[in-house]
PDB file of C-alpha atoms in Angstrom:
ATOM      1  CA  UNK H   1     101.168  94.498  84.887  1.00  0.00           C
ATOM      2  CA  UNK H   2      98.345  90.755  83.807  1.00  0.00           C
ATOM      3  CA  UNK H   3      95.833  93.045  83.449  1.00  0.00           C
ATOM      4  CA  UNK H   4      93.871  95.707  80.970  1.00  0.00           C
ATOM      5  CA  UNK H   5      95.676  98.697  79.731  1.00  0.00           C
ATOM      6  CA  UNK H   6      93.437 100.977  81.927  1.00  0.00           C
ATOM      7  CA  UNK H   7      94.776  99.386  84.881  1.00  0.00           C
ATOM      8  CA  UNK H   8      96.633 100.607  88.257  1.00  0.00           C
ATOM      9  CA  UNK H   9      99.384  99.117  89.092  1.00  0.00           C
ATOM     10  CA  UNK H  10      98.699  96.944  92.028  1.00  0.00           C
ATOM     11  CA  UNK H  11     101.237  97.291  96.115  1.00  0.00           C
ATOM     12  CA  UNK H  12     103.115  94.667  93.839  1.00  0.00           C
ATOM     13  CA  UNK H  13     104.474  96.085  91.072  1.00  0.00           C
ATOM     14  CA  UNK H  14     105.545  99.063  93.001  1.00  0.00           C
ATOM     15  CA  UNK H  15     107.085  95.714  95.530  1.00  0.00           C
ATOM     16  CA  UNK H  16     108.566  94.079  92.377  1.00  0.00           C
ATOM     17  CA  UNK H  17     109.808  98.058  90.331  1.00  0.00           C
ATOM     18  CA  UNK H  18     111.426  98.364  93.779  1.00  0.00           C
ATOM     19  CA  UNK H  19     113.160  95.658  94.204  1.00  0.00           C
ATOM     20  CA  UNK H  20     114.549  95.186  90.693  1.00  0.00           C
ATOM     21  CA  UNK H  21     116.571  98.725  91.951  1.00  0.00           C
ATOM     22  CA  UNK H  22     118.463  96.173  94.686  1.00  0.00           C
ATOM     23  CA  UNK H  23     119.776  95.272  91.366  1.00  0.00           C
ATOM     24  CA  UNK H  24     123.141  97.932  91.502  1.00  0.00           C
ATOM     25  CA  UNK H  25     123.088  98.728  88.048  1.00  0.00           C
ATOM     26  CA  UNK H  26     124.491 102.419  87.497  1.00  0.00           C
ATOM     27  CA  UNK H  27     122.158 104.586  86.456  1.00  0.00           C
ATOM     28  CA  UNK H  28     122.831 104.451  83.031  1.00  0.00           C
ATOM     29  CA  UNK H  29     124.613 102.487  80.751  1.00  0.00           C
ATOM     30  CA  UNK H  30     125.664 103.438  77.695  1.00  0.00           C
ATOM     31  CA  UNK H  31     128.066 100.869  76.592  1.00  0.00           C
ATOM     32  CA  UNK H  32     130.321 101.049  73.003  1.00  0.00           C
ATOM     33  CA  UNK H  33     132.200  98.234  70.764  1.00  0.00           C
ATOM     34  CA  UNK H  34     135.264  99.504  70.069  1.00  0.00           C
ATOM     35  CA  UNK H  35     136.357  98.352  66.152  1.00  0.00           C
ATOM     36  CA  UNK H  36     139.071  95.935  68.477  1.00  0.00           C
ATOM     37  CA  UNK H  37     135.364  94.353  69.483  1.00  0.00           C
ATOM     38  CA  UNK H  38     136.516  95.876  72.694  1.00  0.00           C
ATOM     39  CA  UNK H  39     133.279  96.459  75.254  1.00  0.00           C
ATOM     40  CA  UNK H  40     133.615  99.606  77.555  1.00  0.00           C
ATOM     41  CA  UNK H  41     130.961 100.903  80.231  1.00  0.00           C
ATOM     42  CA  UNK H  42     130.613 103.949  81.216  1.00  0.00           C
ATOM     43  CA  UNK H  43     127.345 105.750  84.168  1.00  0.00           C
ATOM     44  CA  UNK H  44     128.097 108.659  85.755  1.00  0.00           C
ATOM     45  CA  UNK H  45     126.951 110.023  89.994  1.00  0.00           C
ATOM     46  CA  UNK H  46     126.277 113.681  90.917  1.00  0.00           C
ATOM     47  CA  UNK H  47     129.616 113.927  91.433  1.00  0.00           C
ATOM     48  CA  UNK H  48     131.661 112.231  88.530  1.00  0.00           C
ATOM     49  CA  UNK H  49     132.131 110.115  85.634  1.00  0.00           C
ATOM     50  CA  UNK H  50     133.350 106.372  85.435  1.00  0.00           C
ATOM     51  CA  UNK H  51     134.197 104.865  82.736  1.00  0.00           C
ATOM     52  CA  UNK H  52     134.346 100.962  83.017  1.00  0.00           C
ATOM     53  CA  UNK H  53     137.054  99.170  80.556  1.00  0.00           C
ATOM     54  CA  UNK H  54     137.177  95.448  82.082  1.00  0.00           C
ATOM     55  CA  UNK H  55     134.856  93.548  79.611  1.00  0.00           C
ATOM     56  CA  UNK H  56     132.823  91.571  82.001  1.00  0.00           C
ATOM     57  CA  UNK H  57     132.399  93.936  83.868  1.00  0.00           C
ATOM     58  CA  UNK H  58     130.746  96.136  80.887  1.00  0.00           C
ATOM     59  CA  UNK H  59     128.947  92.901  79.955  1.00  0.00           C
ATOM     60  CA  UNK H  60     127.287  92.291  83.115  1.00  0.00           C
ATOM     61  CA  UNK H  61     126.037  96.013  83.526  1.00  0.00           C
ATOM     62  CA  UNK H  62     124.775  95.771  79.880  1.00  0.00           C
ATOM     63  CA  UNK H  63     122.771  92.108  80.361  1.00  0.00           C
ATOM     64  CA  UNK H  64     121.190  93.571  83.289  1.00  0.00           C
ATOM     65  CA  UNK H  65     120.650  96.688  82.053  1.00  0.00           C
ATOM     66  CA  UNK H  66     118.682  94.170  78.812  1.00  0.00           C
ATOM     67  CA  UNK H  67     116.941  92.804  81.558  1.00  0.00           C
ATOM     68  CA  UNK H  68     115.303  95.794  83.826  1.00  0.00           C
ATOM     69  CA  UNK H  69     113.877  97.167  80.511  1.00  0.00           C
ATOM     70  CA  UNK H  70     112.791  94.806  80.466  1.00  0.00           C
ATOM     71  CA  UNK H  71     110.942  93.885  83.365  1.00  0.00           C
ATOM     72  CA  UNK H  72     109.794  98.086  83.708  1.00  0.00           C
ATOM     73  CA  UNK H  73     106.475  98.664  84.081  1.00  0.00           C
ATOM     74  CA  UNK H  74     105.577 101.100  80.847  1.00  0.00           C
ATOM     75  CA  UNK H  75     105.192 105.053  80.958  1.00  0.00           C
ATOM     76  CA  UNK H  76     101.825 105.154  82.229  1.00  0.00           C
ATOM     77  CA  UNK H  77     101.717 102.828  84.785  1.00  0.00           C
ATOM     78  CA  UNK H  78     104.940 104.367  86.265  1.00  0.00           C
ATOM     79  CA  UNK H  79     102.856 108.185  85.861  1.00  0.00           C
ATOM     80  CA  UNK H  80      99.855 106.416  87.673  1.00  0.00           C
ATOM     81  CA  UNK H  81     103.046 104.281  91.034  1.00  0.00           C
ATOM     82  CA  UNK H  82     104.111 108.393  91.218  1.00  0.00           C
ATOM     83  CA  UNK H  83     100.951 109.676  91.342  1.00  0.00           C
ATOM     84  CA  UNK H  84     100.036 106.941  93.597  1.00  0.00           C
ATOM     85  CA  UNK H  85     102.995 106.738  95.492  1.00  0.00           C
ATOM     86  CA  UNK H  86     101.594 110.511  95.968  1.00  0.00           C
ATOM     87  CA  UNK H  87      98.678 109.864  97.301  1.00  0.00           C
ATOM     88  CA  UNK H  88      99.476 107.384 100.340  1.00  0.00           C
ATOM     89  CA  UNK H  89     102.064 109.811 101.099  1.00  0.00           C
ATOM     90  CA  UNK H  90      99.881 112.355 101.620  1.00  0.00           C
ATOM     91  CA  UNK H  91      96.849 110.858 103.352  1.00  0.00           C
ATOM     92  CA  UNK H  92     100.436 108.797 105.523  1.00  0.00           C
TER      93      UNK H  92
END
């Protein structure tokens, strides 16, 4: 957020976060690089885990994850968004 550290997330901040979910990135993207330089990615759902051995796909996951992480709100700002959204839902 562009404001001071004490500023609260705006609707635009919440919309930006919601828009980032459209990236179709697995929830968690641990990656491993083996001694032969092979890159693999791993993610899981409630039902099972997925090992992605295609290096190009794994690299895209890592790149997208890095970009999302850089653009993510801080923990305090994320908590503020959750609290504000909860208040809005309680008053809807």
